[in-house]
Coordinates of N, CA, C and O in Angstrom, one line a residue:
G256 N 96.9 109.4 85.9 CA 97.1 108.0 86.1 C 97.9 107.8 87.4 O 97.9 108.6 88.3
I257 N 98.5 106.7 87.5 CA 99.3 106.3 88.6 C 100.5 107.1 88.8 O 101.0 107.4 89.9
F258 N 101.1 107.6 87.7 CA 102.3 108.4 87.8 C 102.0 109.8 88.4 O 102.8 110.3 89.2
S259 N 100.8 110.4 88.1 CA 100.5 111.6 88.7 C 100.2 111.5 90.2 O 100.5 112.4 91.0
Q260 N 99.7 110.4 90.7 CA 99.5 110.2 92.1 C 100.9 110.0 92.8 O 101.1 110.5 93.9
Y261 N 101.8 109.4 92.1 CA 103.2 109.2 92.7 C 103.8 110.6 92.8 O 104.5 110.9 93.8
D262 N 103.7 111.4 91.8 CA 104.2 112.7 91.8 C 103.6 113.6 92.9 O 104.3 114.3 93.6
L263 N 102.3 113.5 93.1 CA 101.6 114.2 94.1 C 102.1 113.8 95.5 O 102.3 114.6 96.4
A264 N 102.2 112.5 95.7 CA 102.6 112.0 97.0 C 104.0 112.4 97.3 O 104.3 112.8 98.4
S265 N 104.9 112.4 96.3 CA 106.3 112.8 96.6 C 106.4 114.3 96.9 O 107.2 114.7 97.7
E266 N 105.6 115.1 96.2 CA 105.6 116.5 96.5 C 105.0 116.8 97.9 O 105.5 117.7 98.6
L267 N 104.0 116.1 98.3 CA 103.4 116.3 99.6 C 104.4 115.8 100.7 O 104.5 116.5 101.7
L268 N 105.1 114.8 100.5 CA 106.1 114.4 101.4 C 107.2 115.4 101.5 O 107.7 115.7 102.6
A269 N 107.6 115.9 100.4 CA 108.7 117.0 100.4 C 108.1 118.2 101.1 O 108.9 118.9 101.9
G270 N 106.8 118.5 101.0 CA 106.2 119.6 101.7 C 106.2 119.4 103.2 O 106.3 120.3 103.9
L271 N 106.0 118.2 103.6 CA 105.9 117.8 105.0 C 107.3 118.1 105.6 O 107.4 118.8 106.7
F272 N 108.3 117.6 105.0 CA 109.7 117.8 105.5 C 110.2 119.2 105.4 O 110.9 119.7 106.3
S273 N 109.8 119.9 104.4 CA 110.2 121.3 104.3 C 109.4 122.1 105.3 O 109.9 123.1 105.8
G274 N 108.2 121.7 105.6 CA 107.4 122.4 106.6 C 108.0 122.3 108.0 O 108.1 123.2 108.8
C275 N 108.5 121.1 108.3 CA 109.3 120.9 109.5 C 110.5 121.7 109.6 O 110.8 122.3 110.6
A276 N 111.2 121.8 108.4 CA 112.5 122.5 108.4 C 112.3 124.0 108.5 O 113.1 124.7 109.0
I277 N 111.1 124.5 108.1 CA 110.8 125.9 108.2 C 110.2 126.3 109.5 O 110.5 127.3 110.1
A278 N 109.3 125.5 110.0 CA 108.5 125.8 111.2 C 109.4 125.8 112.5 O 109.2 126.7 113.3
A279 N 110.3 124.9 112.6 CA 111.1 124.8 113.8 C 112.0 126.0 114.0 O 112.0 126.7 115.1
P280 N 112.8 126.4 113.0 CA 113.6 127.6 113.2 C 112.8 128.9 113.4 O 113.1 129.8 114.2
M281 N 111.7 129.0 112.6 CA 110.9 130.2 112.8 C 110.2 130.3 114.1 O 110.2 131.4 114.7
A282 N 109.7 129.2 114.6 CA 109.1 129.2 116.0 C 110.2 129.5 117.0 O 109.9 130.3 118.0
F283 N 111.4 129.0 116.8 CA 112.5 129.3 117.7 C 112.8 130.8 117.7 O 112.9 131.4 118.8
L284 N 112.9 131.4 116.6 CA 113.2 132.8 116.5 C 112.1 133.7 117.1 O 112.4 134.6 117.8
V285 N 110.9 133.3 116.8 CA 109.8 134.1 117.4 C 109.7 134.0 118.9 O 109.5 135.0 119.6
L286 N 109.9 132.8 119.4 CA 109.9 132.6 120.8 C 111.1 133.3 121.5 O 111.0 133.8 122.6
L287 N 112.3 133.2 120.8 CA 113.4 133.9 121.4 C 113.2 135.4 121.4 O 113.6 136.0 122.4
A288 N 112.6 135.9 120.4 CA 112.4 137.4 120.3 C 111.3 137.8 121.3 O 111.4 138.9 121.9
S289 N 110.3 137.0 121.5 CA 109.2 137.4 122.4 C 109.5 137.1 123.9 O 109.0 137.9 124.7
T290 N 110.2 136.0 124.2 CA 110.5 135.8 125.6 C 111.8 136.2 126.0 O 112.0 136.4 127.2
T291 N 112.7 136.4 125.1 CA 114.1 136.8 125.4 C 114.8 135.8 126.3 O 115.6 136.1 127.2
N292 N 114.3 134.5 126.3 CA 114.9 133.5 127.1 C 115.2 132.3 126.3 O 114.3 131.7 125.7
L293 N 116.5 132.0 126.2 CA 116.9 130.9 125.3 C 116.4 129.5 125.8 O 116.0 128.7 124.9
I294 N 116.3 129.3 127.1 CA 115.9 128.0 127.6 C 114.4 127.8 127.3 O 114.1 126.7 126.8
V295 N 113.6 128.8 127.4 CA 112.2 128.6 127.1 C 112.0 128.3 125.6 O 111.2 127.5 125.2
A296 N 112.7 129.0 124.8 CA 112.6 128.9 123.3 C 113.1 127.5 122.9 O 112.4 126.8 122.1
V297 N 114.1 127.0 123.5 CA 114.6 125.6 123.2 C 113.6 124.6 123.6 O 113.3 123.6 122.9
Y298 N 113.1 124.7 124.8 CA 112.1 123.7 125.3 C 110.8 123.8 124.5 O 110.2 122.7 124.2
A299 N 110.4 124.9 124.0 CA 109.2 125.0 123.2 C 109.4 124.4 121.9 O 108.5 123.6 121.4
V300 N 110.5 124.6 121.3 CA 110.8 123.9 120.0 C 110.9 122.4 120.1 O 110.5 121.7 119.3
L301 N 111.5 122.0 121.2 CA 111.6 120.6 121.5 C 110.2 120.0 121.7 O 109.9 118.8 121.3
S302 N 109.3 120.7 122.3 CA 107.9 120.3 122.5 C 107.2 120.1 121.2 O 106.5 119.2 121.0
V303 N 107.4 121.1 120.3 CA 106.8 121.0 118.9 C 107.4 119.7 118.2 O 106.6 119.0 117.6
A304 N 108.7 119.5 118.3 CA 109.2 118.3 117.6 C 108.7 117.0 118.2 O 108.4 116.1 117.5
C305 N 108.6 117.0 119.6 CA 108.1 115.8 120.2 C 106.6 115.5 119.9 O 106.2 114.4 119.7
I306 N 105.8 116.6 119.8 CA 104.4 116.4 119.4 C 104.3 115.8 118.0 O 103.6 114.9 117.7
V307 N 105.1 116.4 117.0 CA 105.0 115.9 115.7 C 105.5 114.5 115.6 O 104.9 113.6 114.9
F308 N 106.6 114.2 116.2 CA 107.2 112.8 116.2 C 106.2 111.8 116.9 O 106.1 110.7 116.4
C309 N 105.6 112.2 117.9 CA 104.7 111.3 118.6 C 103.4 111.0 117.8 O 103.0 109.9 117.7
V310 N 102.9 112.0 117.2 CA 101.7 111.8 116.4 C 102.0 111.0 115.1 O 101.3 110.0 114.8
L311 N 103.1 111.3 114.4 CA 103.4 110.5 113.2 C 103.9 109.1 113.6 O 103.7 108.2 112.9
G312 N 104.6 109.0 114.7 CA 105.0 107.7 115.2 C 103.9 106.8 115.6 O 103.9 105.6 115.4
F313 N 102.8 107.4 116.2 CA 101.6 106.7 116.6 C 100.9 106.2 115.3 O 100.5 105.0 115.3
C314 N 100.9 107.0 114.3 CA 100.2 106.6 113.1 C 101.0 105.4 112.4 O 100.4 104.6 111.8
K315 N 102.3 105.4 112.5 CA 103.1 104.4 111.9 C 103.1 103.1 112.8 O 102.8 102.0 112.3
S316 N 103.3 103.2 114.1 CA 103.4 102.0 114.9 C 102.1 101.4 115.3 O 101.9 100.2 115.2
A317 N 101.2 102.2 115.8 CA 99.9 101.7 116.3 C 98.9 101.4 115.2 O 98.2 100.4 115.2
M318 N 98.8 102.3 114.2 CA 97.8 102.2 113.1 C 98.4 101.5 111.9 O 97.7 101.2 111.0
D319 N 99.7 101.3 111.8 CA 100.4 100.7 110.7 C 100.2 101.4 109.4 O 99.9 100.8 108.4
W320 N 100.2 102.7 109.4 CA 100.0 103.5 108.2 C 101.3 103.9 107.7 O 102.2 104.3 108.4
D321 N 101.5 103.8 106.4 CA 102.7 104.3 105.7 C 102.5 105.8 105.5 O 101.3 106.3 105.5
L322 N 103.5 106.5 105.2 CA 103.4 108.0 105.0 C 103.0 108.2 103.6 O 103.8 108.2 102.7
G323 N 101.7 108.4 103.4 CA 101.2 108.6 102.1 C 100.6 110.0 101.9 O 101.0 111.0 102.7
I324 N 99.6 110.2 101.0 CA 99.1 111.5 100.7 C 98.3 112.0 101.9 O 98.6 113.2 102.4
G325 N 97.4 111.3 102.5 CA 96.6 111.7 103.6 C 97.5 112.0 104.9 O 97.2 113.0 105.6
E326 N 98.4 111.2 105.1 CA 99.3 111.3 106.3 C 100.2 112.5 106.1 O 100.5 113.2 107.1
A327 N 100.6 112.8 104.9 CA 101.5 114.0 104.7 C 100.7 115.3 104.9 O 101.2 116.2 105.6
I328 N 99.4 115.3 104.5 CA 98.6 116.5 104.7 C 98.3 116.6 106.2 O 98.4 117.7 106.8
A329 N 98.0 115.5 106.9 CA 97.8 115.5 108.3 C 99.0 115.9 109.1 O 98.9 116.6 110.1
G330 N 100.2 115.5 108.6 CA 101.5 115.9 109.2 C 101.7 117.4 109.2 O 102.1 118.0 110.1
V331 N 101.4 118.0 108.0 CA 101.5 119.5 107.9 C 100.5 120.2 108.9 O 100.9 121.2 109.5
I332 N 99.3 119.6 109.0 CA 98.4 120.2 109.9 C 98.8 120.1 111.4 O 98.7 121.0 112.2
V333 N 99.4 118.9 111.7 CA 99.9 118.7 113.0 C 101.0 119.7 113.4 O 101.1 120.2 114.5
I334 N 101.9 119.9 112.4 CA 103.0 120.9 112.6 C 102.4 122.3 112.9 O 102.8 122.9 113.9
G335 N 101.4 122.7 112.2 CA 100.8 124.0 112.4 C 100.1 124.1 113.8 O 100.2 125.1 114.5
Y336 N 99.3 123.0 114.1 CA 98.6 123.0 115.4 C 99.6 123.0 116.6 O 99.4 123.6 117.6
S337 N 100.7 122.2 116.4 CA 101.6 122.1 117.5 C 102.4 123.5 117.7 O 102.6 123.9 118.9
V338 N 102.7 124.1 116.7 CA 103.3 125.5 116.8 C 102.4 126.4 117.4 O 102.7 127.2 118.3
D339 N 101.1 126.4 117.0 CA 100.1 127.3 117.6 C 99.9 127.0 119.1 O 99.7 127.9 119.9
Y340 N 99.9 125.7 119.4 CA 99.6 125.3 120.8 C 100.8 125.7 121.7 O 100.6 126.3 122.8
V341 N 102.0 125.5 121.2 CA 103.2 125.8 122.1 C 103.5 127.3 122.2 O 103.7 127.8 123.2
V342 N 103.4 128.0 121.0 CA 103.7 129.4 121.0 C 102.5 130.1 121.7 O 102.6 131.0 122.5

């Protein structure tokens, strides 16, 4: 029913934020180990954060979408693609 959809949406939102919390430090550590350059690693992680914020911000401001089930799934995909693109 409606309660199971609420539970699913809350878990997907939690997954989105935990994905951000895991992806940023891991990308930073991988970049720091592979480039051995702190400045490049910081700029790359900032690029990933800016990509995610811009895409989700566009969805909220221009399209007037609330962060629901579909947007949470798309947000996780955006995190993955932005890490792949930057790294």
